[in-house]
Amino acid sequence: MPPEQAELGSLTRPPATGIPEPQSFSFSVLNRKPDNLRGSGVREARAGRALGLGERWSCLGSFWLLRGLESPKGCVAFLLRQPGSLALSCTFRRLSPQSAPCGTSPCPALPSGPRKIQQEMEGDPALRLRVFDLNCWAIRYLSKRRQERIRLIGDMLRQEDFDLVLLQEVWSERDYSDLKVKLGGCYPFSHYFRSGVIGSGLCVFSRFPILDTLLYQYSLNGYPYMLQHGDWFCGKSVGLVIITISGIIFNIYVTHLHAEYCREKDAYLPHRLVQAWELAQFIRHTSKAADVVLLGGDLNMHPEDVGIRLLRGWTGLRDAFAEATHFEGCEDGCTLVPNNCFTDKSELLPFPLGIRIDYILYKAISSFMVKCEELKTTTGAAPGMDVPFSDHEAVMATLHIQRQGQAAGATLATAEPMLVDVVTEARTEVAVGLRAAQRQRYSSGRMALLALLLLLLQAVAALGALAGLDAGQPFPKLSFCLLACLAIGILLLATGLHLFHTMEVKMLHSTEEQMRMVLRTLQECPSDG
Amino acid sequence: MPPEQAELGSLTRPPATGIPEPQSFSFSVLNRKPDNLRGSGVREARAGRALGLGERWSCLGSFWLLRGLESPKGCVAFLLRQPGSLALSCTFRRLSPQSAPCGTSPCPALPSGPRKIQQEMEGDPALRLRVFDLNCWAIRYLSKRRQERIRLIGDMLRQEDFDLVLLQEVWSERDYSDLKVKLGGCYPFSHYFRSGVIGSGLCVFSRFPILDTLLYQYSLNGYPYMLQHGDWFCGKSVGLVIITISGIIFNIYVTHLHAEYCREKDAYLPHRLVQAWELAQFIRHTSKAADVVLLGGDLNMHPEDVGIRLLRGWTGLRDAFAEATHFEGCEDGCTLVPNNCFTDKSELLPFPLGIRIDYILYKAISSFMVKCEELKTTTGAAPGMDVPFSDHEAVMATLHIQRQGQAAGATLATAEPMLVDVVTEARTEVAVGLRAAQRQRYSSGRMALLALLLLLLQAVAALGALAGLDAGQPFPKLSFCLLACLAIGILLLATGLHLFHTMEVKMLHSTEEQMRMVLRTLQECPSDG
């Protein structure tokens, strides 16, 4: 036995038949600190899984090779560690591209569907990524047939072979845990983003190790007193997970913006625009080291809405629906359609085909090129079922990622010649919201002052009565006390509202100022100049 | 006149004496779209300013050259635009390092102090950066001699020649505006971060163009009902500004964490630890494209506190005080000292020398090396004044930044062998906070339920009285009404508290889980393994 194999003696593998099959290869304990690792070591590499690579693969990223194991069939198993990150992963490399594939036994845990990740020849790698996005509408006690649908979603995800699953409105952590248990075999890595009172509802399931996560909660998200809408209590956020596939760094964002309850008179438009702006800024600032950026979620905006144009213009993200070579699903890619039994038909009356508010957006930042080969949506009830997965339709994209010679990242000016108009439009809407918030702040402040004044008057009257100055009791004690209670109640409520609207004014003002700064800079170097 | 000069005819420069002096060179209008710019153009470059470069300089970053202007003395003025950003700046390049410096006339707007930015020879550039950090203690109506001190701070900053000024507790936007007007000549670029009810209090003044900004508000920041402390109302945050100096990208962070009111029994420790963790995560995720990271602010933690060890360990940031070659100021670098007339002497009794809670931290990420050549603090009253700038002492660092051959970014494992212990300690504290928050959530929920029960009982009694079921009135109407009002008040208050503590539990739980994940990964590859 060569020394390399002896050092890896603790790997769980069939002792006689040689190297385990790459697709299902797993390792458990590696007790020795490898000699070629500087300053760190692996004491225990927990149950790992092969990256699900296809026929041809190679390691593209900069990894520290911890240990390699050569097989009699010409395969090498690598235990890798990426510098700067703490993630451990295991990948495989065939020594000769022409030789037979390593191993033949199928993986019981992995789905038997087509291989998704294909890496063609070293130097010209291509990668195919299948992404699933769905607003699950899983509100405890409120959503119809919630548990049944969550079960259906889990079953379908286990059968299908997506690489990445982005879910919204999974409000119950119990639902997430159930999905996690069910999907553990196919999607061993997952993350649930906690936020607000109820929770952000956002979670991600991945076939690839999640290296890092970050949550950004939007500074504005409706009003706590709008209990019937309830968005405020969710702490709407954008979640970021970072994964690496064959050395390509993916920044995956999942989000859910404030709902639109009345399109004609949308009181939440300024808040949603602030969210779209913060989302764009968050993506711009956190994706600088990424090769590919992917955003999935329920943006609660129609494709032509100013918020989505702002988001796309300011980040350079492209719409998978618009870019897809092949499309299959609801007409116009709609994700809220009348023939879904859970949708409110009256709300969709002005849109007989439905509306498109769920998106998969993407871009390549460094020297990669991303294409959307195929986009699909579900169309109401799941096949063979009488119940759809959700009131929203799922969006499923197949992305093709390829390295290319020169940097693909289009600059803002070239990507969005109309960006000035979009930012101007967004800024106008935010300014309208700012004025409304200022009015509300003023009204609530005035109300609090009036209540305080009333309380002071009552206190003076009470003191006067105690000092025996009054000529008899002007009005009964009961009314007096009730009035005082009312005044106290109004004072507290109005003060709370005043504080809330002060914060709202601050954030709208801040966003409006940022947009003004960007506009000034854009106007200094217009693309039509 | 060569064609290059003709195209730049609208530049404001002395018509006869050739090229303007680099230090004061300004440009106003450039009407033509330069031919070598793809897809964009410069219609109007607003009043600019030279970057304040010293004797030798060169352009290091990747810029688009919009237009160059050669002078008879061998200088070239470049109008530059950085790809991906929209910032315009003007820099200068001497064609021959041995030739005489371009221009000699002094700049009236720039201070006449020593040149700070020195760039030595192309290929081996070195840069000296002077950073100023101060918690200004400028709370309207509460801080003593606020306006006088703000005036003094402004005067001092105008006299001194810092490159970067990071201020905290500038709660009044009026104070910021006054400083902005006063410092416009020396620090032409500035940003104020709005947040919370009162404002984050954070602002930055810079001698170099601010290319981009981002604010991250901490998810936990004390309790709204702790009015006497008031931290909650400030919306404590971390602000990021990005500047580029000679092609070196600086990510500058300014922050102010929750105050410590009682060191023996610090009820806010879990919140401050969540803030330190979120600060570290925010820095890690947003600084990936930076060459140099700089954090300044009032961290409200002693140097040996777990929060600061966590922050330093998880980001790799180094403490300017500990690293400084030369130090001058209060003993042990303290920034809250007993001989400052504004500090509370009783609070500092256990610390006769004072405490160090204001920091400048830094690190180089890519192939740069940062050294702290000198660190200074103020020592109570400003020279020649009877009043200190603030109740805190200012921290002033001179950093020396140099490009080096290989990447300097130390990995986590090698930089902090004790990181596992630190994260474990922090997680324990967060877990303690989590249990306390869970108890408070439970108590407030129970209180709300009891109040609801009381109200229901009263409603039943009232209905009974209306139906004539009662044998006489059990207790007077007044007490009955007051009790109902009290129950409503308690119900509202307890519900609000319950919601707040639910959010608190969520965020503490989330942080604790993140730390657990990091610990698991760290323990899998310990540096002592």
Tab-separated table of N, CA and C in Angstrom, chain B residues 391-480:
chain	number	residue	atom	x	y	z
B	391	ASP	N	-15.812	64.758	25.846
B	391	ASP	CA	-15.507	63.990	27.059
B	391	ASP	C	-14.600	62.804	26.738
B	392	HIS	N	-14.504	62.473	25.442
B	392	HIS	CA	-13.546	61.457	24.992
B	392	HIS	C	-12.284	62.169	24.482
B	393	GLU	N	-11.189	61.426	24.467
B	393	GLU	CA	-9.983	61.953	23.827
B	393	GLU	C	-9.973	61.517	22.358
B	394	ALA	N	-9.421	62.381	21.531
B	394	ALA	CA	-9.309	62.031	20.105
B	394	ALA	C	-8.148	61.057	19.905
B	395	VAL	N	-8.281	60.192	18.903
B	395	VAL	CA	-7.195	59.267	18.535
B	395	VAL	C	-6.716	59.671	17.141
B	396	MET	N	-5.408	59.839	17.015
B	396	MET	CA	-4.851	60.270	15.730
B	396	MET	C	-3.751	59.312	15.310
B	397	ALA	N	-3.901	58.700	14.173
B	397	ALA	CA	-2.922	57.704	13.727
B	397	ALA	C	-2.287	58.143	12.413
B	398	THR	N	-1.011	57.882	12.290
B	398	THR	CA	-0.329	58.070	11.007
B	398	THR	C	0.023	56.686	10.486
B	399	LEU	N	-0.603	56.335	9.382
B	399	LEU	CA	-0.406	55.002	8.823
B	399	LEU	C	0.498	55.073	7.604
B	400	HIS	N	1.294	54.057	7.463
B	400	HIS	CA	2.237	53.968	6.341
B	400	HIS	C	1.824	52.761	5.519
B	401	ILE	N	1.447	53.008	4.287
B	401	ILE	CA	0.914	51.938	3.440
B	401	ILE	C	1.871	51.694	2.284
B	402	GLN	N	2.252	50.468	2.117
B	402	GLN	CA	3.242	50.147	1.093
B	402	GLN	C	2.848	48.871	0.372
B	403	ARG	N	3.067	48.884	-0.923
B	403	ARG	CA	2.788	47.665	-1.687
B	403	ARG	C	3.888	46.652	-1.410
B	404	GLN	N	3.528	45.417	-1.336
B	404	GLN	CA	4.555	44.389	-1.147
B	404	GLN	C	4.309	43.233	-2.099
B	405	GLY	N	5.311	42.414	-2.213
B	405	GLY	CA	5.300	41.363	-3.220
B	405	GLY	C	4.120	40.429	-3.154
B	406	GLN	N	3.953	39.786	-2.006
B	406	GLN	CA	2.889	38.785	-1.924
B	406	GLN	C	1.775	39.269	-1.006
B	407	ALA	N	0.645	38.612	-1.154
B	407	ALA	CA	-0.540	39.014	-0.411
B	407	ALA	C	-0.270	38.989	1.086
B	408	ALA	N	-0.734	40.037	1.762
B	408	ALA	CA	-0.454	40.175	3.189
B	408	ALA	C	-1.567	39.606	4.048
B	409	GLY	N	-2.726	39.413	3.456
B	409	GLY	CA	-3.899	39.014	4.236
B	409	GLY	C	-3.691	37.690	4.953
B	410	ALA	N	-3.488	37.770	6.232
B	410	ALA	CA	-3.314	36.550	7.015
B	410	ALA	C	-4.649	35.826	7.103
B	411	THR	N	-4.613	34.541	6.994
B	411	THR	CA	-5.866	33.801	7.134
B	411	THR	C	-6.259	33.767	8.603
B	412	LEU	N	-7.522	33.439	8.812
B	412	LEU	CA	-8.056	33.498	10.163
B	412	LEU	C	-7.287	32.585	11.110
B	413	ALA	N	-7.071	31.371	10.639
B	413	ALA	CA	-6.484	30.384	11.529
B	413	ALA	C	-5.082	30.798	11.961
B	414	THR	N	-4.301	31.327	11.019
B	414	THR	CA	-2.946	31.696	11.383
B	414	THR	C	-2.924	32.991	12.172
B	415	ALA	N	-3.859	33.899	11.887
B	415	ALA	CA	-3.839	35.193	12.556
B	415	ALA	C	-4.283	35.075	14.007
B	416	GLU	N	-5.212	34.201	14.286
B	416	GLU	CA	-5.783	34.135	15.632
B	416	GLU	C	-5.891	32.701	16.114
B	417	PRO	N	-4.805	32.196	16.667
B	417	PRO	CA	-4.879	30.804	17.121
B	417	PRO	C	-5.886	30.620	18.245
B	418	MET	N	-6.184	31.697	18.975
B	418	MET	CA	-7.091	31.587	20.103
B	418	MET	C	-8.533	31.907	19.723
B	419	LEU	N	-8.804	31.965	18.422
B	419	LEU	CA	-10.130	32.384	17.970
B	419	LEU	C	-11.238	31.487	18.512
B	420	VAL	N	-10.950	30.184	18.584
B	420	VAL	CA	-11.957	29.248	19.092
B	420	VAL	C	-12.385	29.649	20.503
B	421	ASP	N	-11.408	29.952	21.348
B	421	ASP	CA	-11.722	30.345	22.724
B	421	ASP	C	-12.541	31.627	22.754
B	422	VAL	N	-12.150	32.575	21.916
B	422	VAL	CA	-12.837	33.870	21.897
B	422	VAL	C	-14.284	33.694	21.438
B	423	VAL	N	-14.486	32.944	20.350
B	423	VAL	CA	-15.847	32.746	19.844
B	423	VAL	C	-16.675	31.974	20.878
B	424	THR	N	-16.043	30.990	21.529
B	424	THR	CA	-16.751	30.233	22.566
B	424	THR	C	-17.199	31.169	23.687
B	425	GLU	N	-16.302	32.036	24.118
B	425	GLU	CA	-16.617	32.979	25.195
B	425	GLU	C	-17.762	33.911	24.773
B	426	ALA	N	-17.653	34.433	23.568
B	426	ALA	CA	-18.689	35.345	23.064
B	426	ALA	C	-20.029	34.624	22.963
B	427	ARG	N	-19.970	33.388	22.478
B	427	ARG	CA	-21.205	32.620	22.315
B	427	ARG	C	-21.863	32.354	23.663
B	428	THR	N	-21.037	32.086	24.664
B	428	THR	CA	-21.582	31.856	26.003
B	428	THR	C	-22.323	33.101	26.488
B	429	GLU	N	-21.713	34.265	26.284
B	429	GLU	CA	-22.344	35.512	26.720
B	429	GLU	C	-23.645	35.758	25.951
B	430	VAL	N	-23.604	35.485	24.644
B	430	VAL	CA	-24.816	35.669	23.834
B	430	VAL	C	-25.902	34.702	24.300
B	431	ALA	N	-25.489	33.486	24.650
B	431	ALA	CA	-26.461	32.492	25.123
B	431	ALA	C	-27.084	32.939	26.442
B	432	VAL	N	-26.281	33.569	27.315
B	432	VAL	CA	-26.808	34.103	28.568
B	432	VAL	C	-27.861	35.176	28.251
B	433	GLY	N	-27.513	36.068	27.308
B	433	GLY	CA	-28.457	37.105	26.889
B	433	GLY	C	-29.714	36.508	26.284
B	434	LEU	N	-29.533	35.427	25.541
B	434	LEU	CA	-30.681	34.772	24.904
B	434	LEU	C	-31.644	34.253	25.965
B	435	ARG	N	-31.095	33.624	27.007
B	435	ARG	CA	-31.966	33.097	28.054
B	435	ARG	C	-32.698	34.231	28.774
B	436	ALA	N	-31.986	35.338	29.020
B	436	ALA	CA	-32.622	36.488	29.684
B	436	ALA	C	-33.743	37.039	28.804
B	437	ALA	N	-33.475	37.130	27.500
B	437	ALA	CA	-34.486	37.659	26.568
B	437	ALA	C	-35.692	36.726	26.504
B	438	GLN	N	-35.420	35.416	26.540
B	438	GLN	CA	-36.528	34.446	26.535
B	438	GLN	C	-37.389	34.603	27.785
B	439	ARG	N	-36.730	34.815	28.937
B	439	ARG	CA	-37.481	35.032	30.176
B	439	ARG	C	-38.341	36.289	30.068
B	440	GLN	N	-37.753	37.355	29.524
B	440	GLN	CA	-38.506	38.610	29.408
B	440	GLN	C	-39.663	38.466	28.426
B	441	ARG	N	-39.411	37.727	27.350
B	441	ARG	CA	-40.484	37.489	26.385
B	441	ARG	C	-41.616	36.732	27.062
B	442	TYR	N	-41.254	35.738	27.866
B	442	TYR	CA	-42.263	34.937	28.551
B	442	TYR	C	-43.043	35.802	29.541
B	443	SER	N	-42.319	36.600	30.348
B	443	SER	CA	-42.986	37.439	31.357
B	443	SER	C	-43.941	38.418	30.707
B	444	SER	N	-43.470	39.068	29.639
B	444	SER	CA	-44.320	40.077	29.002
B	444	SER	C	-45.534	39.411	28.339
B	445	GLY	N	-45.329	38.244	27.786
B	445	GLY	CA	-46.446	37.522	27.185
B	445	GLY	C	-47.479	37.138	28.230
B	446	ARG	N	-46.985	36.654	29.403
B	446	ARG	CA	-47.885	36.272	30.478
B	446	ARG	C	-48.650	37.490	30.992
B	447	MET	N	-47.918	38.610	31.112
B	447	MET	CA	-48.556	39.846	31.573
B	447	MET	C	-49.660	40.282	30.603
B	448	ALA	N	-49.389	40.191	29.316
B	448	ALA	CA	-50.385	40.567	28.315
B	448	ALA	C	-51.616	39.661	28.423
B	449	LEU	N	-51.384	38.380	28.630
B	449	LEU	CA	-52.494	37.436	28.750
B	449	LEU	C	-53.342	37.738	29.980
B	450	LEU	N	-52.663	38.044	31.111
B	450	LEU	CA	-53.385	38.360	32.339
B	450	LEU	C	-54.241	39.613	32.150
B	451	ALA	N	-53.663	40.616	31.495
B	451	ALA	CA	-54.404	41.854	31.258
B	451	ALA	C	-55.621	41.580	30.371
B	452	LEU	N	-55.411	40.727	29.370
B	452	LEU	CA	-56.512	40.367	28.480
B	452	LEU	C	-57.610	39.640	29.261
B	453	LEU	N	-57.181	38.766	30.155
B	453	LEU	CA	-58.121	38.012	30.988
B	453	LEU	C	-58.936	38.971	31.860
B	454	LEU	N	-58.242	39.925	32.476
B	454	LEU	CA	-58.909	40.914	33.327
B	454	LEU	C	-59.941	41.692	32.531
B	455	LEU	N	-59.547	42.093	31.323
B	455	LEU	CA	-60.468	42.850	30.458
B	455	LEU	C	-61.700	42.016	30.122
B	456	LEU	N	-61.469	40.739	29.818
B	456	LEU	CA	-62.590	39.856	29.480
B	456	LEU	C	-63.538	39.718	30.670
B	457	LEU	N	-62.945	39.544	31.868
B	457	LEU	CA	-63.747	39.432	33.084
B	457	LEU	C	-64.589	40.683	33.284
B	458	GLN	N	-63.944	41.831	33.071
B	458	GLN	CA	-64.648	43.106	33.215
B	458	GLN	C	-65.775	43.220	32.195
B	459	ALA	N	-65.477	42.760	30.965
B	459	ALA	CA	-66.502	42.808	29.913
B	459	ALA	C	-67.694	41.943	30.310
B	460	VAL	N	-67.401	40.757	30.866
B	460	VAL	CA	-68.479	39.863	31.310
B	460	VAL	C	-69.289	40.537	32.418
B	461	ALA	N	-68.555	41.141	33.395
B	461	ALA	CA	-69.229	41.822	34.506
B	461	ALA	C	-70.105	42.965	33.989
B	462	ALA	N	-69.545	43.727	33.025
B	462	ALA	CA	-70.282	44.872	32.480
B	462	ALA	C	-71.536	44.405	31.748
B	463	LEU	N	-71.379	43.325	30.975
B	463	LEU	CA	-72.535	42.783	30.254
B	463	LEU	C	-73.590	42.291	31.243
B	464	GLY	N	-73.091	41.638	32.311
B	464	GLY	CA	-73.995	41.157	33.350
B	464	GLY	C	-74.769	42.314	33.971
B	465	ALA	N	-74.053	43.416	34.263
B	465	ALA	CA	-74.695	44.590	34.862
B	465	ALA	C	-75.756	45.157	33.921
B	466	LEU	N	-75.401	45.189	32.612
B	466	LEU	CA	-76.349	45.712	31.622
B	466	LEU	C	-77.599	44.829	31.550
B	467	ALA	N	-77.402	43.520	31.694
B	467	ALA	CA	-78.538	42.599	31.625
B	467	ALA	C	-79.307	42.525	32.946
B	468	GLY	N	-78.848	43.277	33.944
B	468	GLY	CA	-79.556	43.332	35.226
B	468	GLY	C	-79.383	42.102	36.074
B	469	LEU	N	-78.268	41.379	35.833
B	469	LEU	CA	-78.059	40.136	36.569
B	469	LEU	C	-77.429	40.366	37.948
B	470	ASP	N	-76.772	41.532	38.105
B	470	ASP	CA	-76.028	41.718	39.341
B	470	ASP	C	-76.932	42.173	40.480
B	471	ALA	N	-76.564	41.748	41.636
B	471	ALA	CA	-77.300	42.178	42.828
B	471	ALA	C	-76.656	43.455	43.340
B	472	GLY	N	-77.098	44.569	42.800
B	472	GLY	CA	-76.482	45.855	43.186
B	472	GLY	C	-75.132	45.996	42.505
B	473	GLN	N	-74.514	47.168	42.628
B	473	GLN	CA	-73.226	47.391	41.953
B	473	GLN	C	-72.108	46.919	42.870
B	474	PRO	N	-71.295	45.955	42.432
B	474	PRO	CA	-70.290	45.396	43.330
B	474	PRO	C	-69.234	46.429	43.738
B	475	PHE	N	-68.827	47.283	42.811
B	475	PHE	CA	-67.871	48.346	43.171
B	475	PHE	C	-68.111	49.540	42.250
B	476	PRO	N	-67.700	50.725	42.711
B	476	PRO	CA	-68.107	51.949	41.995
B	476	PRO	C	-67.623	51.982	40.539
B	477	LYS	N	-68.411	52.679	39.742
B	477	LYS	CA	-68.119	52.813	38.306
B	477	LYS	C	-66.713	53.332	38.061
B	478	LEU	N	-66.318	54.310	38.879
B	478	LEU	CA	-65.022	54.966	38.676
B	478	LEU	C	-63.890	53.934	38.744
B	479	SER	N	-63.891	53.139	39.794
B	479	SER	CA	-62.843	52.126	39.953
B	479	SER	C	-62.888	51.131	38.795
B	480	PHE	N	-64.115	50.777	38.414
B	480	PHE	CA	-64.295	49.833	37.321
B	480	PHE	C	-63.645	50.370	36.038
